[in-house]
Short mmCIF file of the C-alpha atoms (twelve columns), coordinates in Angstrom:
data_MODEL
# 
_entry.id   MODEL 
# 
loop_
_atom_site.group_PDB 
_atom_site.id 
_atom_site.type_symbol 
_atom_site.label_atom_id 
_atom_site.label_alt_id 
_atom_site.label_comp_id 
_atom_site.label_asym_id 
_atom_site.label_seq_id 
_atom_site.Cartn_x 
_atom_site.Cartn_y 
_atom_site.Cartn_z 
_atom_site.pdbx_PDB_model_num 
ATOM 1   C CA . MET A 1   -76.929 -4.347 7.359  1 
ATOM 2   C CA . PRO A 2   -74.941 -3.149 10.647 1 
ATOM 3   C CA . VAL A 3   -72.994 -0.098 10.575 1 
ATOM 4   C CA . SER A 4   -68.869 -1.102 9.277  1 
ATOM 5   C CA . VAL A 5   -66.614 0.389  11.513 1 
ATOM 6   C CA . LEU A 6   -63.022 0.771  10.581 1 
ATOM 7   C CA . LEU A 7   -60.312 1.512  13.637 1 
ATOM 8   C CA . VAL A 8   -57.254 3.539  13.489 1 
ATOM 9   C CA . ASP A 9   -54.910 3.567  16.361 1 
ATOM 10  C CA . ASP A 10  -51.552 3.016  16.976 1 
ATOM 11  C CA . GLU A 11  -52.585 1.897  20.424 1 
ATOM 12  C CA . PRO A 12  -53.066 -2.204 20.162 1 
ATOM 13  C CA . LEU A 13  -54.829 -1.750 23.455 1 
ATOM 14  C CA . VAL A 14  -57.008 1.501  22.385 1 
ATOM 15  C CA . ARG A 15  -57.892 -0.377 19.026 1 
ATOM 16  C CA . ALA A 16  -58.436 -3.879 21.287 1 
ATOM 17  C CA . GLY A 17  -61.275 -2.108 23.856 1 
ATOM 18  C CA . LEU A 18  -63.046 0.161  20.703 1 
ATOM 19  C CA . ARG A 19  -63.233 -3.577 18.874 1 
ATOM 20  C CA . ALA A 20  -64.358 -5.679 22.105 1 
ATOM 21  C CA . VAL A 21  -66.963 -1.836 23.206 1 
ATOM 22  C CA . LEU A 22  -68.547 -2.202 19.195 1 
ATOM 23  C CA . GLU A 23  -68.329 -5.522 18.555 1 
ATOM 24  C CA . ALA A 24  -70.876 -6.248 21.558 1 
ATOM 25  C CA . GLN A 25  -73.617 -4.511 19.867 1 
ATOM 26  C CA . PRO A 26  -75.726 -6.570 16.792 1 
ATOM 27  C CA . ASP A 27  -75.665 -3.699 14.726 1 
ATOM 28  C CA . ILE A 28  -72.149 -2.500 14.760 1 
ATOM 29  C CA . GLU A 29  -69.442 -4.782 12.777 1 
ATOM 30  C CA . VAL A 30  -65.637 -3.711 12.996 1 
ATOM 31  C CA . VAL A 31  -64.394 -4.575 9.113  1 
ATOM 32  C CA . GLY A 32  -60.544 -4.017 9.791  1 
ATOM 33  C CA . GLU A 33  -57.843 -1.915 12.045 1 
ATOM 34  C CA . ALA A 34  -54.877 0.196  10.956 1 
ATOM 35  C CA . ALA A 35  -52.232 1.795  13.388 1 
ATOM 36  C CA . ASP A 36  -51.161 4.252  11.366 1 
ATOM 37  C CA . GLY A 37  -53.117 6.747  9.054  1 
ATOM 38  C CA . ALA A 38  -50.412 6.157  5.541  1 
ATOM 39  C CA . ALA A 39  -52.887 2.751  6.202  1 
ATOM 40  C CA . VAL A 40  -56.082 4.214  5.935  1 
ATOM 41  C CA . ILE A 41  -56.861 4.913  2.197  1 
ATOM 42  C CA . PRO A 42  -56.346 1.295  0.731  1 
ATOM 43  C CA . LEU A 43  -58.351 -0.157 3.541  1 
ATOM 44  C CA . VAL A 44  -60.835 2.691  2.984  1 
ATOM 45  C CA . ARG A 45  -61.123 1.603  -0.507 1 
ATOM 46  C CA . ARG A 46  -61.054 -1.903 0.285  1 
ATOM 47  C CA . LEU A 47  -63.289 -2.743 2.909  1 
ATOM 48  C CA . ARG A 48  -65.382 0.684  2.601  1 
ATOM 49  C CA . PRO A 49  -66.866 1.116  5.901  1 
ATOM 50  C CA . ASP A 50  -69.438 3.169  7.092  1 
ATOM 51  C CA . VAL A 51  -67.395 4.969  9.771  1 
ATOM 52  C CA . VAL A 52  -63.334 5.429  10.523 1 
ATOM 53  C CA . ALA A 53  -62.617 6.053  14.314 1 
ATOM 54  C CA . MET A 54  -59.501 7.969  13.799 1 
ATOM 55  C CA . ASP A 55  -56.877 8.481  16.641 1 
ATOM 56  C CA . VAL A 56  -55.261 12.078 15.887 1 
ATOM 57  C CA . ARG A 57  -51.540 11.394 17.015 1 
ATOM 58  C CA . MET A 58  -50.122 8.739  15.251 1 
ATOM 59  C CA . PRO A 59  -45.662 8.138  14.412 1 
ATOM 60  C CA . LEU A 60  -45.878 8.272  10.775 1 
ATOM 61  C CA . MET A 61  -49.413 10.150 9.066  1 
ATOM 62  C CA . ASP A 62  -51.378 11.422 11.626 1 
ATOM 63  C CA . GLY A 63  -55.593 11.329 12.102 1 
ATOM 64  C CA . ILE A 64  -55.095 15.232 10.069 1 
ATOM 65  C CA . GLU A 65  -53.682 14.318 6.859  1 
ATOM 66  C CA . ALA A 66  -55.564 10.809 7.036  1 
ATOM 67  C CA . THR A 67  -58.751 12.768 7.047  1 
ATOM 68  C CA . ARG A 68  -57.902 15.456 4.183  1 
ATOM 69  C CA . ALA A 69  -56.513 12.314 2.415  1 
ATOM 70  C CA . VAL A 70  -59.941 10.144 2.555  1 
ATOM 71  C CA . LEU A 71  -61.888 13.891 1.833  1 
ATOM 72  C CA . ARG A 72  -59.813 14.380 -1.037 1 
ATOM 73  C CA . THR A 73  -59.569 10.956 -2.554 1 
ATOM 74  C CA . VAL A 74  -62.369 8.511  -1.863 1 
ATOM 75  C CA . GLU A 75  -65.099 9.050  -4.187 1 
ATOM 76  C CA . VAL A 76  -67.279 8.377  -1.305 1 
ATOM 77  C CA . PRO A 77  -65.864 8.686  1.588  1 
ATOM 78  C CA . PRO A 78  -66.710 7.451  4.814  1 
ATOM 79  C CA . ARG A 79  -68.043 9.404  8.160  1 
ATOM 80  C CA . ILE A 80  -65.130 10.274 10.236 1 
ATOM 81  C CA . LEU A 81  -65.307 10.070 14.167 1 
ATOM 82  C CA . VAL A 82  -61.911 11.607 15.800 1 
ATOM 83  C CA . VAL A 83  -60.968 9.512  18.966 1 
ATOM 84  C CA . THR A 84  -58.631 11.508 21.109 1 
ATOM 85  C CA . THR A 85  -57.210 11.496 24.707 1 
ATOM 86  C CA . PHE A 86  -57.455 15.461 25.226 1 
ATOM 87  C CA . GLU A 87  -60.770 17.446 24.223 1 
ATOM 88  C CA . ASN A 88  -58.681 21.003 24.256 1 
ATOM 89  C CA . ASP A 89  -55.721 20.166 21.553 1 
ATOM 90  C CA . GLU A 90  -55.054 21.615 18.505 1 
ATOM 91  C CA . TYR A 91  -54.632 18.415 16.873 1 
ATOM 92  C CA . VAL A 92  -58.648 17.775 16.931 1 
ATOM 93  C CA . TYR A 93  -59.441 21.369 16.012 1 
ATOM 94  C CA . GLU A 94  -57.268 20.653 12.998 1 
ATOM 95  C CA . ALA A 95  -59.062 17.029 12.610 1 
ATOM 96  C CA . LEU A 96  -62.580 19.043 12.849 1 
ATOM 97  C CA . ARG A 97  -61.301 21.698 9.992  1 
ATOM 98  C CA . ALA A 98  -60.047 19.231 7.837  1 
ATOM 99  C CA . GLY A 99  -63.391 17.225 7.457  1 
ATOM 100 C CA . ALA A 100 -63.967 15.157 10.733 1 
ATOM 101 C CA . ASP A 101 -67.655 14.969 11.472 1 
ATOM 102 C CA . GLY A 102 -66.444 14.958 15.679 1 
ATOM 103 C CA . PHE A 103 -64.496 13.591 18.159 1 
ATOM 104 C CA . LEU A 104 -64.712 11.106 21.047 1 
ATOM 105 C CA . LEU A 105 -62.705 10.688 24.155 1 
ATOM 106 C CA . LYS A 106 -61.100 7.824  24.399 1 
ATOM 107 C CA . ARG A 107 -62.126 7.860  28.115 1 
ATOM 108 C CA . ALA A 108 -65.780 7.759  27.097 1 
ATOM 109 C CA . ARG A 109 -67.908 5.048  28.417 1 
ATOM 110 C CA . PRO A 110 -69.102 2.478  26.088 1 
ATOM 111 C CA . ALA A 111 -72.707 3.607  25.641 1 
ATOM 112 C CA . GLU A 112 -71.230 7.306  24.635 1 
ATOM 113 C CA . ILE A 113 -68.794 5.149  21.888 1 
ATOM 114 C CA . VAL A 114 -71.369 2.916  20.471 1 
ATOM 115 C CA . HIS A 115 -73.916 6.170  20.560 1 
ATOM 116 C CA . ALA A 116 -71.214 8.660  18.876 1 
ATOM 117 C CA . VAL A 117 -70.744 5.692  15.927 1 
ATOM 118 C CA . ARG A 118 -74.341 5.495  15.339 1 
ATOM 119 C CA . LEU A 119 -75.080 9.332  15.601 1 
ATOM 120 C CA . VAL A 120 -72.118 9.869  12.594 1 
ATOM 121 C CA . ALA A 121 -73.178 6.596  10.669 1 
ATOM 122 C CA . GLU A 122 -76.728 8.464  10.244 1 
ATOM 123 C CA . GLY A 123 -75.139 11.424 8.794  1 
ATOM 124 C CA . GLY A 124 -74.915 13.743 12.287 1 
ATOM 125 C CA . SER A 125 -71.974 15.592 13.903 1 
ATOM 126 C CA . LEU A 126 -70.908 14.744 17.017 1 
ATOM 127 C CA . LEU A 127 -70.607 18.078 18.445 1 
ATOM 128 C CA . PHE A 128 -69.928 19.415 21.936 1 
ATOM 129 C CA . PRO A 129 -70.494 23.466 21.835 1 
ATOM 130 C CA . ALA A 130 -68.198 24.258 24.827 1 
ATOM 131 C CA . SER A 131 -65.584 22.044 23.467 1 
ATOM 132 C CA . VAL A 132 -65.872 23.957 20.039 1 
ATOM 133 C CA . ARG A 133 -66.156 26.939 21.253 1 
ATOM 134 C CA . ARG A 134 -62.869 26.847 23.466 1 
ATOM 135 C CA . LEU A 135 -61.171 24.967 20.499 1 
ATOM 136 C CA . ALA A 136 -61.904 27.848 18.379 1 
ATOM 137 C CA . ALA A 137 -60.719 30.199 20.796 1 
ATOM 138 C CA . SER A 138 -57.213 28.656 20.796 1 
ATOM 139 C CA . TYR A 139 -56.487 27.659 17.594 1 
ATOM 140 C CA . GLY A 140 -59.175 29.498 15.402 1 
ATOM 141 C CA . GLY A 141 -57.706 32.633 15.519 1 
ATOM 142 C CA . GLY A 142 -60.102 33.802 17.885 1 
ATOM 143 C CA . PRO A 143 -63.493 35.390 17.133 1 
ATOM 144 C CA . GLY A 144 -63.274 38.009 13.902 1 
ATOM 145 C CA . ASN A 145 -60.944 35.445 12.105 1 
ATOM 146 C CA . ARG A 146 -61.154 37.171 8.445  1 
ATOM 147 C CA . ALA A 147 -61.302 34.206 6.371  1 
ATOM 148 C CA . ALA A 148 -64.279 32.563 8.201  1 
ATOM 149 C CA . ARG A 149 -65.703 36.342 8.459  1 
ATOM 150 C CA . GLU A 150 -65.478 36.837 5.254  1 
ATOM 151 C CA . LEU A 151 -67.070 33.726 4.107  1 
ATOM 152 C CA . LEU A 152 -69.775 34.188 6.169  1 
ATOM 153 C CA . GLU A 153 -70.460 37.586 4.684  1 
ATOM 154 C CA . ARG A 154 -70.361 35.692 1.135  1 
ATOM 155 C CA . ALA A 155 -72.745 33.424 2.173  1 
ATOM 156 C CA . ARG A 156 -75.318 36.160 2.645  1 
ATOM 157 C CA . LEU A 157 -78.015 33.924 4.874  1 
ATOM 158 C CA . THR A 158 -81.610 35.126 5.507  1 
ATOM 159 C CA . GLU A 159 -82.203 35.793 8.989  1 
ATOM 160 C CA . ARG A 160 -84.072 32.698 9.464  1 
ATOM 161 C CA . GLU A 161 -80.744 30.367 8.213  1 
ATOM 162 C CA . ALA A 162 -79.070 32.958 10.422 1 
ATOM 163 C CA . GLY A 163 -81.051 32.026 13.371 1 
ATOM 164 C CA . VAL A 164 -80.470 28.010 12.377 1 
ATOM 165 C CA . LEU A 165 -76.736 28.400 12.232 1 
ATOM 166 C CA . ARG A 166 -76.861 30.071 15.700 1 
ATOM 167 C CA . LEU A 167 -78.652 27.044 16.904 1 
ATOM 168 C CA . MET A 168 -77.036 24.384 15.406 1 
ATOM 169 C CA . ALA A 169 -73.514 26.210 17.433 1 
ATOM 170 C CA . GLY A 170 -75.336 25.860 20.490 1 
ATOM 171 C CA . GLY A 171 -75.539 22.252 19.761 1 
ATOM 172 C CA . LEU A 172 -79.141 22.052 19.364 1 
ATOM 173 C CA . SER A 173 -80.426 18.845 17.090 1 
ATOM 174 C CA . ASN A 174 -82.327 19.279 14.134 1 
ATOM 175 C CA . ALA A 175 -85.555 17.963 16.186 1 
ATOM 176 C CA . GLU A 176 -84.398 20.535 19.321 1 
ATOM 177 C CA . ILE A 177 -84.309 23.431 16.433 1 
ATOM 178 C CA . ALA A 178 -87.797 22.326 15.133 1 
ATOM 179 C CA . ALA A 179 -88.893 22.523 18.536 1 
ATOM 180 C CA . ARG A 180 -87.296 25.619 19.136 1 
ATOM 181 C CA . LEU A 181 -89.049 28.224 15.927 1 
ATOM 182 C CA . VAL A 182 -92.208 26.046 16.287 1 
ATOM 183 C CA . VAL A 183 -91.330 24.424 12.686 1 
ATOM 184 C CA . GLY A 184 -91.915 20.958 10.912 1 
ATOM 185 C CA . ALA A 185 -88.111 19.107 11.056 1 
ATOM 186 C CA . GLU A 186 -88.239 18.874 7.439  1 
ATOM 187 C CA . THR A 187 -88.605 22.977 7.367  1 
ATOM 188 C CA . VAL A 188 -85.157 23.002 9.627  1 
ATOM 189 C CA . LYS A 189 -83.247 20.500 7.239  1 
ATOM 190 C CA . SER A 190 -84.085 22.478 4.274  1 
ATOM 191 C CA . HIS A 191 -82.588 25.681 6.085  1 
ATOM 192 C CA . VAL A 192 -79.905 23.592 7.139  1 
ATOM 193 C CA . SER A 193 -79.048 22.177 3.908  1 
ATOM 194 C CA . ALA A 194 -79.211 26.161 2.791  1 
ATOM 195 C CA . VAL A 195 -76.487 26.948 5.120  1 
ATOM 196 C CA . LEU A 196 -74.194 24.491 4.733  1 
ATOM 197 C CA . ALA A 197 -74.894 25.179 0.516  1 
ATOM 198 C CA . LYS A 198 -74.047 28.777 0.994  1 
ATOM 199 C CA . LEU A 199 -70.947 28.425 3.441  1 
ATOM 200 C CA . ALA A 200 -69.545 25.811 1.046  1 
ATOM 201 C CA . VAL A 201 -68.859 23.515 3.633  1 
ATOM 202 C CA . ARG A 202 -69.478 19.527 3.935  1 
ATOM 203 C CA . ASP A 203 -71.658 19.105 7.128  1 
ATOM 204 C CA . ARG A 204 -72.873 20.997 10.027 1 
ATOM 205 C CA . THR A 205 -69.348 20.623 12.202 1 
ATOM 206 C CA . GLN A 206 -67.367 23.263 9.352  1 
ATOM 207 C CA . ALA A 207 -70.441 24.916 9.656  1 
ATOM 208 C CA . VAL A 208 -70.094 25.372 13.326 1 
ATOM 209 C CA . ILE A 209 -66.496 26.281 13.256 1 
ATOM 210 C CA . THR A 210 -67.315 29.115 10.581 1 
ATOM 211 C CA . ALA A 211 -69.663 30.286 12.853 1 
ATOM 212 C CA . TYR A 212 -67.077 30.363 15.908 1 
ATOM 213 C CA . GLU A 213 -64.268 31.738 14.063 1 
ATOM 214 C CA . SER A 214 -66.213 34.193 12.262 1 
ATOM 215 C CA . GLY A 215 -67.248 35.927 15.687 1 
ATOM 216 C CA . PHE A 216 -70.940 35.147 14.529 1 
ATOM 217 C CA . VAL A 217 -71.306 32.816 17.590 1 
ATOM 218 C CA . THR A 218 -69.766 33.997 20.730 1 
ATOM 219 C CA . ALA A 219 -69.867 32.016 24.206 1 
ATOM 220 C CA . GLY A 220 -72.820 34.365 25.216 1 
ATOM 221 C CA . ARG A 221 -74.894 34.263 21.760 1 
ATOM 222 C CA . ALA A 222 -74.597 30.270 21.414 1 
ATOM 223 C CA . GLY A 223 -78.312 29.179 21.150 1 
ATOM 224 C CA . GLY A 224 -78.158 26.680 23.746 1 
ATOM 225 C CA . GLY A 225 -78.269 23.162 23.987 1 
ATOM 226 C CA . THR A 226 -75.381 20.644 25.796 1 
ATOM 227 C CA . GLY A 227 -74.928 17.677 23.560 1 
ATOM 228 C CA . PRO A 228 -74.091 16.107 19.717 1 
ATOM 229 C CA . SER A 229 -77.041 17.449 17.014 1 
ATOM 230 C CA . ASP A 230 -77.908 14.776 14.387 1 
ATOM 231 C CA . GLY A 231 -77.331 16.228 10.904 1 
# 
């Protein structure tokens, strides 16, 4: 079955461009379009897309509120990929905090757009550590955010789980974490699942945000890595 995608953007040219890029792939199908976040929930319920490519700035309902609404009201929500013009934007950060699985710049190359959709459809998170770090510093209350710090303290992560979280925050995929720790991929998956459960977060995107906002991970302590991460 191809990956089904719903495009949500108030600019018709952006939607047309994304459609052209995605539908050139044999394993991706664009099943619908919307010009505003207010139309997302009925379309998601009717079309059941695997991925929603969501603009953050729209006139009636922005991508932040639309993301929250989908995750709150749809029983089996799709993965949500924020599509944005500016990476250092409070809207982007709030969308990630609301539950989006990552973000993609509108100026991204076609191959990057296709990779992003496939990655989040498979359950991965499209994270760019340097950008998330800057966003957390600008909009997350800075290192030492009290709520995030208390959440991390209550989680009582083991030493190994804390190490895995640090590597996740550095942008390493499960396979890269396994290689770094010299353990099996299934072991890493178990540790990642434990981290998410203890932090009571939806996915690794929210876990990484918590790590930065709490001050647990800082620019000098992230685990190294430059690209997006799998689930």
